[in-house]
Coordinates of C-alpha atoms in Angstrom, one line a residue:
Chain A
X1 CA 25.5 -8.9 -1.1
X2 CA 27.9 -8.7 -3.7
X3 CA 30.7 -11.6 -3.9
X4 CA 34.2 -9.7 -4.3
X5 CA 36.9 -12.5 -5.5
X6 CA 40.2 -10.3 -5.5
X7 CA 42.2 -13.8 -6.4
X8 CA 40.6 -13.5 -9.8
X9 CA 39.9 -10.3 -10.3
X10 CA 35.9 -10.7 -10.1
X11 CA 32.9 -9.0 -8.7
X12 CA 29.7 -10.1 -9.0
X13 CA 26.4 -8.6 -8.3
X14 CA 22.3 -9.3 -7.8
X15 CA 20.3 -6.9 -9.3
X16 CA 16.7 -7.2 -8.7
X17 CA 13.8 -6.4 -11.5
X18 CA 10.7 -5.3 -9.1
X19 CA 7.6 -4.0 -9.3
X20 CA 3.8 -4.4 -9.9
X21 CA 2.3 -7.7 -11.5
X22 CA 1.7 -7.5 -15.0
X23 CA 4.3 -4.2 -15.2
X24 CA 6.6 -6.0 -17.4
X25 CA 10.1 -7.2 -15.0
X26 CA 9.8 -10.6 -17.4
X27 CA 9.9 -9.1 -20.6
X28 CA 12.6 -7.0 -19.8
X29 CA 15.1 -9.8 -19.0
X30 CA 13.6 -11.5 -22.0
X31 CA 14.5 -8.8 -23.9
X32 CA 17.8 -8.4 -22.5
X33 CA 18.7 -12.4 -23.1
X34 CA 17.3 -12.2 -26.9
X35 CA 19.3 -8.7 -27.6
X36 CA 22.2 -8.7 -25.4
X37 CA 23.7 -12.2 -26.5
X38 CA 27.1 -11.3 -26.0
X39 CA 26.7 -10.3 -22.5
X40 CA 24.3 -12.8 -21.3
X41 CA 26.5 -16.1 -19.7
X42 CA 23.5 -18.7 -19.3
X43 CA 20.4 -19.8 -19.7
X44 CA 17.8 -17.9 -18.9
X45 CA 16.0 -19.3 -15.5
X46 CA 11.5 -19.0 -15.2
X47 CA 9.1 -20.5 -13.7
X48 CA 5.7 -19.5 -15.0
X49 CA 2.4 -20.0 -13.1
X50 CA -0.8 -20.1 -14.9
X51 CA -1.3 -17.1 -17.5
X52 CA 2.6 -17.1 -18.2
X53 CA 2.7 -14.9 -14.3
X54 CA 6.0 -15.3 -12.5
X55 CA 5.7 -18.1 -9.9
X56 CA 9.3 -17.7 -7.9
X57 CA 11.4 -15.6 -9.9
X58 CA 13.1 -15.4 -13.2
X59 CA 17.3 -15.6 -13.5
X60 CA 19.4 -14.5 -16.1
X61 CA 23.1 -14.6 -15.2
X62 CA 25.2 -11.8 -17.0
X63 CA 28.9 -10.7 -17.5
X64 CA 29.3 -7.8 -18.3
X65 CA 33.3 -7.5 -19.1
X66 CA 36.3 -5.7 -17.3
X67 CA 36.3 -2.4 -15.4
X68 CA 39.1 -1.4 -14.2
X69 CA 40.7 -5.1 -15.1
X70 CA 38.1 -6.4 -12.3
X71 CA 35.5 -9.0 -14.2
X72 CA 32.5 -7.6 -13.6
X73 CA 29.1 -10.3 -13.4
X74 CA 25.8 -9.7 -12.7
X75 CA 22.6 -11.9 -11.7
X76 CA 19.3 -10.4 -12.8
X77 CA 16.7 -11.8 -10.7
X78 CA 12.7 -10.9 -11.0
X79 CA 10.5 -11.2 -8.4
X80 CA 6.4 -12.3 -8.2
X81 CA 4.9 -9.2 -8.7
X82 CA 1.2 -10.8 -7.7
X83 CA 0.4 -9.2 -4.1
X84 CA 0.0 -12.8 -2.6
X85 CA 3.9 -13.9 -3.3
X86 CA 5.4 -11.6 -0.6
X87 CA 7.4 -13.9 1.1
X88 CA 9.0 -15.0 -2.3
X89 CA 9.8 -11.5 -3.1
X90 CA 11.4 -11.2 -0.1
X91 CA 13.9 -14.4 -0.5
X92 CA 14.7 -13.2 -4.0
X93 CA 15.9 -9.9 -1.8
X94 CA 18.0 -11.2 -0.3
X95 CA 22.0 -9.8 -0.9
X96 CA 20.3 -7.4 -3.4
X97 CA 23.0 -4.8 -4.3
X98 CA 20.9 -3.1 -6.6
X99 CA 17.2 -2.5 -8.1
X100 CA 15.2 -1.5 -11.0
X101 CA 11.5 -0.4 -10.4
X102 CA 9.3 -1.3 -12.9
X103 CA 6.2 0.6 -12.9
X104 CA 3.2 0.5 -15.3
X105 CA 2.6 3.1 -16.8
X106 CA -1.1 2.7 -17.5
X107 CA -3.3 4.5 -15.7
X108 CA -5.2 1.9 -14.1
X109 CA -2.4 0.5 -12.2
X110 CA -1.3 3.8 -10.7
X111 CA -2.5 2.5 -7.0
X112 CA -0.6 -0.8 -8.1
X113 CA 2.9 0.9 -8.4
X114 CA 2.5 2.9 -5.5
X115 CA 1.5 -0.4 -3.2
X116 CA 4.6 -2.3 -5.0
X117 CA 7.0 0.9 -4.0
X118 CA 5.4 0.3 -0.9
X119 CA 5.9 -3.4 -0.6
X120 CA 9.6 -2.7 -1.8
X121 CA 10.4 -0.5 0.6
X122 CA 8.8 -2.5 3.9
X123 CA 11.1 -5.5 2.5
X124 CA 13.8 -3.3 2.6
X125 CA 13.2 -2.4 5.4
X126 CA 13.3 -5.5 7.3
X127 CA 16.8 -6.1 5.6
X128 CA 18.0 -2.9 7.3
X129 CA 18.5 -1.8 3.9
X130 CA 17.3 1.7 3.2
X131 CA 15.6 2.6 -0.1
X132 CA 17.7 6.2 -0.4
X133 CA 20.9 4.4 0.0
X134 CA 20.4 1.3 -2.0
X135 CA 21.2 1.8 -5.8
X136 CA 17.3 2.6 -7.4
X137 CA 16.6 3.3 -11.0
X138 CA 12.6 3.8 -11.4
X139 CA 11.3 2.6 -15.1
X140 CA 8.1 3.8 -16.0
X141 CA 7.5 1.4 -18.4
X142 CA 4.5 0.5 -21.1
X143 CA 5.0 3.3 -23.0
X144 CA 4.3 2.2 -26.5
X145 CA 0.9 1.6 -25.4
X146 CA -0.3 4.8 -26.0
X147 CA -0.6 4.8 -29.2
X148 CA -3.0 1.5 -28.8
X149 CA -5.0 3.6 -27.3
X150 CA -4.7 2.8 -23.7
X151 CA -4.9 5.8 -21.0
X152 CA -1.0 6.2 -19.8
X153 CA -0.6 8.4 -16.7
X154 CA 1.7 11.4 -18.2
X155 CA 5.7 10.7 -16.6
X156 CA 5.8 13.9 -15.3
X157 CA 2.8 12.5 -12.7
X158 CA 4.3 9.3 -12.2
X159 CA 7.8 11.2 -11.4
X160 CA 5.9 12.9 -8.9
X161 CA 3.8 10.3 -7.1
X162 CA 6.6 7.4 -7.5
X163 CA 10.1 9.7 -7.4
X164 CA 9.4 13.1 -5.2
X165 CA 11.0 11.9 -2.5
X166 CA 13.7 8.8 -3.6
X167 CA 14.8 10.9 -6.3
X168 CA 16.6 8.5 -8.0
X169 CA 17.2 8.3 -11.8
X170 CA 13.7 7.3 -13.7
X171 CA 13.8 6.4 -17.6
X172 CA 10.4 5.4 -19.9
X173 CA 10.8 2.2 -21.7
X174 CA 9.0 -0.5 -23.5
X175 CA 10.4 -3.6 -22.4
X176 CA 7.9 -5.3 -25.5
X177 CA 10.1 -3.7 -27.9
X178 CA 12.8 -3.1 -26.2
X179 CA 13.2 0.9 -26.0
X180 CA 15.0 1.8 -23.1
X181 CA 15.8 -1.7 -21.6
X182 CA 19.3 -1.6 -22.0
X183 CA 19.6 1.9 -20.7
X184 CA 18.0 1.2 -17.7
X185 CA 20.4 -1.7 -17.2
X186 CA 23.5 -0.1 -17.7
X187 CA 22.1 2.8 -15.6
X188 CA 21.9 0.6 -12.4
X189 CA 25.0 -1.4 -13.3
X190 CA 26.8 2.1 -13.1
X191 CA 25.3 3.1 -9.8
X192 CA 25.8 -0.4 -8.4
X193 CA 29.0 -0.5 -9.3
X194 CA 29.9 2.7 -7.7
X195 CA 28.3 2.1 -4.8
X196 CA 30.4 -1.0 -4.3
X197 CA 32.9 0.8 -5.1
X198 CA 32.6 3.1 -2.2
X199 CA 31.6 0.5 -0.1
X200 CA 34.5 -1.7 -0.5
X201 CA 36.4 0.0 -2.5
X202 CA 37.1 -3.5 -4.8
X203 CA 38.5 -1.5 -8.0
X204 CA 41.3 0.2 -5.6
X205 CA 42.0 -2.9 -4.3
X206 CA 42.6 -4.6 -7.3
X207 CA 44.8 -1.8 -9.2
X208 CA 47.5 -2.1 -6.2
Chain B
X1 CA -20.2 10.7 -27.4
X2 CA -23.6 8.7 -28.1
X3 CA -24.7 5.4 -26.4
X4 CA -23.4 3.3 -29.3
X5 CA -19.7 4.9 -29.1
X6 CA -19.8 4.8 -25.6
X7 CA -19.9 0.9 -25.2
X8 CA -17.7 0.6 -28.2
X9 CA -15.7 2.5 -27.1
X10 CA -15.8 1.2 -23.0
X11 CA -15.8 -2.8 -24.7
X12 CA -12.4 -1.8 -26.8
X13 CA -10.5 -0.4 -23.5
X14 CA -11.8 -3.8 -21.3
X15 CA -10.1 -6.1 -24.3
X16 CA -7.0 -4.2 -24.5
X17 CA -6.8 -4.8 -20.6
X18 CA -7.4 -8.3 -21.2
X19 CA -4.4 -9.2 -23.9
X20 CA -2.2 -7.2 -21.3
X21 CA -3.1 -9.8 -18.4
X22 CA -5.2 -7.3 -16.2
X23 CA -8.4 -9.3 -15.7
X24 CA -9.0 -7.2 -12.6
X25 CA -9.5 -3.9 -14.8
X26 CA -10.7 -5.5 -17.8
X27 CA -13.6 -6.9 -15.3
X28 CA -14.6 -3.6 -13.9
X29 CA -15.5 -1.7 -17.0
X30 CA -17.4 -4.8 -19.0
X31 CA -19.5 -4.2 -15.5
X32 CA -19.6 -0.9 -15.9
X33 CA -20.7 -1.8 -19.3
X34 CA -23.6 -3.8 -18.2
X35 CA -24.8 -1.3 -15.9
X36 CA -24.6 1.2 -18.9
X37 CA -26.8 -0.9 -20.9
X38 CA -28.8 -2.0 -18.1
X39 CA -29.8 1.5 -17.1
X40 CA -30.5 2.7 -20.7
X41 CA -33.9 2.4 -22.9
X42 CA -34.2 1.4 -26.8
X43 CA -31.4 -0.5 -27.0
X44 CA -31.7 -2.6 -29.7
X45 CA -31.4 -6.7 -28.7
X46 CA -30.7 -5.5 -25.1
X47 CA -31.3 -9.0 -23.6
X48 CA -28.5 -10.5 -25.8
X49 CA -26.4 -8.0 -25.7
X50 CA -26.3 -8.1 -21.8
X51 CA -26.4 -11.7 -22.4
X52 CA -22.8 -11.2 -24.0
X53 CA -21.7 -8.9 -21.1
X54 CA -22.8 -11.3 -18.8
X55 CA -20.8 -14.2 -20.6
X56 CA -17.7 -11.8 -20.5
X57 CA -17.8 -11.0 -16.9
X58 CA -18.0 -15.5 -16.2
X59 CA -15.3 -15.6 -18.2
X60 CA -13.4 -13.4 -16.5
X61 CA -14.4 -14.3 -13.1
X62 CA -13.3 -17.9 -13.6
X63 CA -9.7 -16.6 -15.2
X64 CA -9.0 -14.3 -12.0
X65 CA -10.1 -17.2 -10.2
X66 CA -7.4 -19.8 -11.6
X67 CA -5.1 -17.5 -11.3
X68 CA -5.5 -16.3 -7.5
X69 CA -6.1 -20.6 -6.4
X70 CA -2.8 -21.0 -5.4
X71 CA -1.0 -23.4 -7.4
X72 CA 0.8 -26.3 -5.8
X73 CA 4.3 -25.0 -6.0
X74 CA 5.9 -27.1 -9.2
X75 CA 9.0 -29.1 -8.9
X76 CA 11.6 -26.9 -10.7
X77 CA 14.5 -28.2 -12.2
X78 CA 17.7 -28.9 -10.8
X79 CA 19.2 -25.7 -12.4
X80 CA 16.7 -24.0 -10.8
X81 CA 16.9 -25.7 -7.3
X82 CA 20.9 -24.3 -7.9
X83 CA 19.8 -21.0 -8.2
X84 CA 17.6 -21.3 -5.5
X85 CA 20.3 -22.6 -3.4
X86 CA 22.7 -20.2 -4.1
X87 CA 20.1 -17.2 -3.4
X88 CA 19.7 -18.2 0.4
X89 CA 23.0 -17.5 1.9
X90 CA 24.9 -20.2 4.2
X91 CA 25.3 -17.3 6.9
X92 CA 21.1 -17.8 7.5
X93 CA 20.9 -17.3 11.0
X94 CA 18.7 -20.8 10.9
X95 CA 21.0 -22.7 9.0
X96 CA 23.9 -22.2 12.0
X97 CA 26.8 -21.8 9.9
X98 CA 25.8 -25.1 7.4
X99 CA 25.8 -24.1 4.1
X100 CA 24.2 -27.8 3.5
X101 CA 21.2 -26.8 5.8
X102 CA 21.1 -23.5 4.4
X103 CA 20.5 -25.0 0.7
X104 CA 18.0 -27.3 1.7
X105 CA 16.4 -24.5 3.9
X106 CA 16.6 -22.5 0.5
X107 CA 15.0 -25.5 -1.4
X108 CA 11.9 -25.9 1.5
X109 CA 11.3 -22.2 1.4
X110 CA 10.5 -22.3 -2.2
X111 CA 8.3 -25.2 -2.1
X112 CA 10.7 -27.9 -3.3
X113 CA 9.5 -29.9 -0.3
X114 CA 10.6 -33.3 -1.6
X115 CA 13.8 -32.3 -2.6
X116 CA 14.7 -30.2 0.9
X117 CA 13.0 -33.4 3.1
X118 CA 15.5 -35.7 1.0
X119 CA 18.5 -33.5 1.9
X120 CA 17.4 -32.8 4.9
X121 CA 17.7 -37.0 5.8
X122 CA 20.8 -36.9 4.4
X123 CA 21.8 -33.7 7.4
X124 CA 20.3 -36.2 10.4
X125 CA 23.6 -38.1 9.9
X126 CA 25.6 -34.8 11.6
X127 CA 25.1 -34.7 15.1
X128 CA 25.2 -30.2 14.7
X129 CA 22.9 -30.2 12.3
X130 CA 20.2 -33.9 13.6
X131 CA 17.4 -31.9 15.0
X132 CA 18.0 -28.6 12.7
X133 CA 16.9 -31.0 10.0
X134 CA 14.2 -33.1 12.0
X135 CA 12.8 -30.4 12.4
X136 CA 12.7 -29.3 9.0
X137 CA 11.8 -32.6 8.0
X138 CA 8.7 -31.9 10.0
X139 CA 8.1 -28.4 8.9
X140 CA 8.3 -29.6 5.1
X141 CA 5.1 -31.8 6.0
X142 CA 3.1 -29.7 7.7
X143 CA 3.2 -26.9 5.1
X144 CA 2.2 -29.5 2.8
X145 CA -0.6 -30.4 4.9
X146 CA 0.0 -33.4 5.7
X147 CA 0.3 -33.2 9.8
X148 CA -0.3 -37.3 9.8
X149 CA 3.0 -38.5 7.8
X150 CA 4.8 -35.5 9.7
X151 CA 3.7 -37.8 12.8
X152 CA 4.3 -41.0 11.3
X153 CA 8.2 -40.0 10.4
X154 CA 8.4 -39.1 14.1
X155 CA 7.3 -42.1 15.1
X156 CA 9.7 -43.8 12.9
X157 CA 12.2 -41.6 14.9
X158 CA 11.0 -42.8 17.9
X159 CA 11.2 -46.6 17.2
X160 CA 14.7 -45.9 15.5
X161 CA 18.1 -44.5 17.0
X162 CA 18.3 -41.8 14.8
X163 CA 17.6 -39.1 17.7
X164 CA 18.5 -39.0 21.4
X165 CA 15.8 -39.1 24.2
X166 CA 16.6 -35.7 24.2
X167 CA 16.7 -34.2 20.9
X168 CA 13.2 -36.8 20.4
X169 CA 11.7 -34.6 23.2
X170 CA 12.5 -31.2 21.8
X171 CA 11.1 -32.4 18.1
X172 CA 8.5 -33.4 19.6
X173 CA 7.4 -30.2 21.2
X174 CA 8.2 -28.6 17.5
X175 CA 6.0 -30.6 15.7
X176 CA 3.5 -30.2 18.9
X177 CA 3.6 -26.5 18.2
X178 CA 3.1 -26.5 14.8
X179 CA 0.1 -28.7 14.2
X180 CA -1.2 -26.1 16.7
X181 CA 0.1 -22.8 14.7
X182 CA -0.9 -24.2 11.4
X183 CA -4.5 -25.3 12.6
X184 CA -4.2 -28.4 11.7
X185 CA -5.2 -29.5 15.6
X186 CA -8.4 -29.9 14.9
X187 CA -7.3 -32.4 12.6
X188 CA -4.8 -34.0 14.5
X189 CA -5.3 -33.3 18.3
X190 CA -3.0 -33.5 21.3
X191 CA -4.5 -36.0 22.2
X192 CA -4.2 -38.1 18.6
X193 CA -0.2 -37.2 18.8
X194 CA 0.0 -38.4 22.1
X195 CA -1.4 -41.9 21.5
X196 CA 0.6 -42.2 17.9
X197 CA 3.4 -41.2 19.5
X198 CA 3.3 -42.9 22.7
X199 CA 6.4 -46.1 21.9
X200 CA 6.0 -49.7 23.1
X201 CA 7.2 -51.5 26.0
X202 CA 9.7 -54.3 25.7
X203 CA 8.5 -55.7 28.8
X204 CA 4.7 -57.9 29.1
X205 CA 2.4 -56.4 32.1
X206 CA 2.9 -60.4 34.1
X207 CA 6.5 -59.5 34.2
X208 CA 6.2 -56.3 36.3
X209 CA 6.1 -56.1 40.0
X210 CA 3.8 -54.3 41.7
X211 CA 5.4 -51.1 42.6
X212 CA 5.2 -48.9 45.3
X213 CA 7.6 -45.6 44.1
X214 CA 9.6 -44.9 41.7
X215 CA 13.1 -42.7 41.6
X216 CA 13.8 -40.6 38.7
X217 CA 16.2 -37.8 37.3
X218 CA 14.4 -34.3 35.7
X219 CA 14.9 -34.7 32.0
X220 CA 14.7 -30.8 31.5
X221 CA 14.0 -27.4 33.2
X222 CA 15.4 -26.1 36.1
X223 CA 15.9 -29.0 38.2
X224 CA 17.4 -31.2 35.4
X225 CA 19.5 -34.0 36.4
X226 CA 18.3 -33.9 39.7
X227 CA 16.4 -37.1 41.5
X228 CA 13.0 -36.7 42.0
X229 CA 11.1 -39.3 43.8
X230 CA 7.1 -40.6 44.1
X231 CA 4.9 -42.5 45.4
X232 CA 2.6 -44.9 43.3
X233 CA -0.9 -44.5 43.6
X234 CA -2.4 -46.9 41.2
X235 CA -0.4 -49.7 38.7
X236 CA -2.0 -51.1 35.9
X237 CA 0.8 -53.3 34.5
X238 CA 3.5 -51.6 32.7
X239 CA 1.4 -48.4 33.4
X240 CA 2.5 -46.5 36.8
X241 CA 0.2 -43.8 38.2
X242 CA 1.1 -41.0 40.8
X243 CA 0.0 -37.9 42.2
X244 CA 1.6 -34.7 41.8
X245 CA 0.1 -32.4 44.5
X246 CA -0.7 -28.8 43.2
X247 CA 2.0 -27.0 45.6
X248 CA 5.1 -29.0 43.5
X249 CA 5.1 -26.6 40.5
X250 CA 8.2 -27.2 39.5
X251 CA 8.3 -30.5 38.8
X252 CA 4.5 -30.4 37.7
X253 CA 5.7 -27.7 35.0
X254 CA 9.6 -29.8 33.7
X255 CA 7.7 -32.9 33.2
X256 CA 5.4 -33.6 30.2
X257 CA 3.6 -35.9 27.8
X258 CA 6.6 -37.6 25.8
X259 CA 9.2 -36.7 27.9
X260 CA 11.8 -40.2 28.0
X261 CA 13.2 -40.8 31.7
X262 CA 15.8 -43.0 31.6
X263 CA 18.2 -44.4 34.3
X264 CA 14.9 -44.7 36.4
X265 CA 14.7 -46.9 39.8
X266 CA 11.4 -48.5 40.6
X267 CA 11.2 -50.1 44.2
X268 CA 9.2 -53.3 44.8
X269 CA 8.4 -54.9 48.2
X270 CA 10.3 -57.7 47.0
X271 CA 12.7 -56.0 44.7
X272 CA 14.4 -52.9 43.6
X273 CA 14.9 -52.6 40.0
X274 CA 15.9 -50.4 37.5
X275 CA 14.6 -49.4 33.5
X276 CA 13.4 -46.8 31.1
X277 CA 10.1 -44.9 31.6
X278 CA 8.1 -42.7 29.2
X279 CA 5.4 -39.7 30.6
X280 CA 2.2 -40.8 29.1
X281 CA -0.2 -38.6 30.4
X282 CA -0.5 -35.8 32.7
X283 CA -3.7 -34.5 33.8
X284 CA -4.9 -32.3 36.5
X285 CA -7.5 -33.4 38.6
X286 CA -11.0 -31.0 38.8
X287 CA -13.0 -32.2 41.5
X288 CA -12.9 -33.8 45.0
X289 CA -10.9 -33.6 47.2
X290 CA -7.5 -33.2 45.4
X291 CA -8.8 -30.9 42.9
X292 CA -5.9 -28.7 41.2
X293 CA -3.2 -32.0 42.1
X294 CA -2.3 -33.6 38.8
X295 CA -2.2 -37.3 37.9
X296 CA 0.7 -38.3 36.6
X297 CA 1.1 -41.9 34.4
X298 CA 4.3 -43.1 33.4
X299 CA 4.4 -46.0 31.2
X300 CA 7.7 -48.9 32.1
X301 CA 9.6 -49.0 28.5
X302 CA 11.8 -51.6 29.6
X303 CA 13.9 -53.6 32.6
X304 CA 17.1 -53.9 32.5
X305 CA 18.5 -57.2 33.6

C-alpha cells in the first residue's frame, strides 16, 4: 500500500516487475538504474542464485519528482520468477500499488507466461486484490530477438492469449537494450498514480 | 530442408536457448536432435556425433539440476535485511501490532534465520511479545532442520525463567506440532521430546514420603483453576503414579505430558505437604481389567519448606 506523508508533501509507491523466469524483470530495472541516473535514489538491491536467477527479489528505490507539488517516490521490486519461489513472490506482493507483466515473447515460453498471469492473479487473489482493478501494464518483452533468429510469438497473439480479457495497456520492449523500458515505467507510474489518486485523493489533499 | 540443415539448423535454435538461460527448451530439441540422428541412416561419424548430443544433453541435465537443488538461502546484507524489513508490514496479523516482531518475522520468512532467531531473543524480554518470539525462535530451527537445537533451546527455557509454566506449556505444544507437520517425527519422536524435555527434580527420591493422594489445580481447559484430587496407585520416589478411569474425560483430555502443576498438595500418612509437580507421562491402559483407564505419572519437582 502506498505511504501518503501529507506533512511533507510525499507519496510513495511499490511497483512490482512480474512475470515468467528468464522473461527479463532484472534487466529491466538494470536498465532503468544504468539509464535513468537522475531518477534512481539508491543503490540498486539483488540477490542472485546460481545462473545470475533472482533468489528473493531485486530493489531499486526511485523518485520520480513533484506532481502536483506532492514528491512523488517509487520502490521497484522484482519478484523470483522460477515456479518453486511462490511464497517469495507472494511477500514481495505485499502493499503492491501497481504491476508490470513481463512476458517473453519467445515462443517456447508461451505456456510459461500464461502459468505466471496465472500465478499473478491467484496471489492477488489471496490479497483481495483483483487483477482488473489493480493498475496492470502487460510487456511483451524479448523482442530484439527476432532478428537472432529465435521464433517470437507475433503480439497480436500474445495480446490475445495474455490481454483479451484484462485489457490493460501492453507495450513490446527489449529490456537488453532498453527499447521500451522507460515507457512501460512511466506508463504504470501514470496509472498508479491516478489510481491513488482516486483512491485517496492525496493530490487534492495537498493543493488545499 | 535436408538432413544436414535440419540438425544445423535444430543445434543453432538449442544454443540460442541456452545463452538466454532456458535449459529446459534448449534440452528438449538437442533430444529431439538425437532422436533425429538416431532414427536416420548414412550419417556420416553417427556414433560421435550422437556421442556429442549425448554430452550436450549431461551437460544440461546437471545445469537444470544446480539450478532446481534449492540453495541454502544466503545471508543478505544488512541493506537488504532493511528492505526486507520494511516490505513486511508491522500491521501482520502475526506480528500483533509489533513492528519489532513484524521485522524479524520479515527477516525469518526470507531465510535470514540467524538474524530473525537473534532478534527474536532480544523480543523474549517483552512480556506481549515472550512466546510470539519463542515460538518463532522455534519455527526458525525447524525450517532449518534442525528439530534437536529447536529442543535443546527449549530446554534451556525450561531450566531458565525466561517463560512462565504457562507460556512453557503452550511452546511446548508448538514445537510438538511442528516436529510433527514438518516430518521430522520420525526423527525426533514424542517420545524423544518427552524425555529431553522432561526438567529435574530439586528434591532426592530418600527425601520423599510415601504418598497416598495428591491435590492439584487444572493448569488449562475447561476446568482450569479448579482442584482436582487422586489417589496414588504406585510411587517410585519422586515419581507418583495414578489412575485416571476412562469415564473422567475431562480431566483425562486438560492434562498432558509437560503440563507444570504448581501450588500442588501431596498428603502423607505422616504428613501433608506441599510442592511443584510436572506430568510425565500419560498412557492409556490396553488390556485387563482397566483397559481404556489411563495411567497417569507425575514427577515431584520440588518441596517447599
Amino acid at each position: 500500500m502506498a505511504i501518503l506523508n501529507l506533512k511533507n508533501n510525499e507519496i510513495q509507491c511499490k511497483i512490482v516487475y512480474y512475470g515468467p523466469g528468464r522473461s527479463g524483470k532484472t534487466t529491466n530495472l538494470e536498465f532503468i538504474h544504468k539509464h535513468f541516473t537522475k531518477q534512481v535514489a539508491g543503490k540498486m538491491i539483488s540477490i542472485d542464485t546460481h545462473g545470475d536467477r533472482t533468489l528473493f527479489f531485486d530493489f531499486l528505490p526511485m523518485g520520480l519528482g513533484k506532481i502536483k507539488g506532492c514528491d512523488v517516490k517509487a520502490q521497484l521490486y522484482t519478484v523470483p520468477g522460477q515456479v518453486q519461489y511462490r511464497a517469495t513472490r507472494e511477500l514481495v506482493l505485499k502493499g503492491v500499488d501497481g504491476i508490470v507483466f513481463v512476458a517473453d515473447s519467445l515462443k517456447v515460453r508461451r505456456e510459461k507466461n500464461m502459468m505466471s498471469l496465472k500465478d499473478l492473479h491467484e496471489n492477488l487473489k489471496k490479497m483481495s486484490i483483483d487483477i482488473r482493478r489493480i493498475p496492470l501494464v502487460l510487456q511483451y518483452n524479448k523482442r530484439d530477438l527476432e532478428k537472432q533468429g529465435f521464433p517470437l510469438m507475433p503480439l497480436e497473439k500474445m495480446e490475445h492469449e495474455l490481454n483479451r480479457q484484462l485489457k490493460v495497456p501492453s507495450l513490446s520492449a527489449s529490456a537488453l537494450t532498453g527499447a521500451g523500458v522507460g515507457k512501460t515505467l512511466s506508463q504504470i507510474m501514470k496509472l498508479t498514480l491516478k489510481y491513488l489518486q482516486k483512491e485517496f485523493h492525496w493530490a487534492q489533499d495537498n493543493s488545499s | 530442408m535436408n538432413f544436414g540443415e535440419k540438425v544445423k539448423c535444430l543445434i543453432k535454435e538449442a544454443e540460442l536457448y541456452k545463452t538466454q538461460g532456458l535449459l529446459n527448451e534448449s534440452l528438449d530439441i538437442y533430444k529431439n536432435v538425437e532422436v533425429l540422428i538416431e532414427a536416420t541412416q548414412n550419417v556420416k561419424n553417427k556414433d560421435r556425433f550422437l556421442a556429442k548430443i549425448a554430452h550436450k544433453i549431461d551437460s544440461l541435465y546437471k545445469q537444470i539440476e544446480t539450478e532446481l537443488s534449492a540453495p541454502k538461502p544466503p545471508r543478505v546484507s544488512e541493506e537488504a535485511q532493511s528492505v526486507m524489513k520494511e516490505m513486511v508490514a508491522p500491521d501482520e496479523p502475526e506480528a500483533k501490532g509489533s513492528a519489532s516482531l513484524a521485522s524479524a518475522l520479515a527477516l525469518a520468512k526470507f531465510g535470514q534465520f540467524d538474524q530473525a532467531i537473534e532478534e527474536f531473543t532480544q523480543l523474549l524480554a517483552t512480556e506481549s511479545l515472550r512466546t510470539d518470539a519463542a515460538k518463532n525462535i522455534l519455527w526458525c530451527w525447524v525450517q532449518q532442520d534442525e528439530a534437536e537445537k529447536a529442543l535443546g533451546r527449549l530446554k534451556q527455557w525450561m531450566s531458565g525463567d525466561v517463560l512462565t509454566f504457562d507460556e512453557l506449556s503452550g511452546v511446548r505444544v508448538y514445537l510438538e506440532d511442528l516436529i510433527r507437520q514438518a516430518g521430522l517425527d520420525t526423527r525426533v519422536s514424542k517420545d524423544k521430546i518427552h524425555k529431553d524435555l522432561e526438567p529435574e527434580s530439586e528434591v532426592d527420591d530418600e527425601d520423599i514420603l510415601d504418598v497416598d493422594s495428591i491435590r492439584f489445580e487444572m493448569p488449562r481447559g475447561e476446568r482450569k483453576g479448579e482442584t482436582a484430587e487422586l489417589e496414588v496407585s504406585f510411587q517410585a520416589g519422586k515419581y507418583l503414579k495414578m489412575l485416571v478411569p476412562k469415564k473422567d474425560k475431562r480431566l483425562i483430555a486438560d492434562l498432558n505430558i509437560g503440563d507444570y502443576l504448581s501450588g500442588m498438595t501431596f498428603f502423607s500418612p505422616v504428613a501433608i505437604f506441599s510442592g511443584n509437580g510436572y506430568v510425565s507421562s500419560k498412557v492409556v491402559i490396553n488390556a485387563g481389567p482397566k483397559k481404556g483407564d489411563y495411567s497417569l505419572e507425575i514427577k515431584i519437582l520440588n518441596i517447599q519448606k
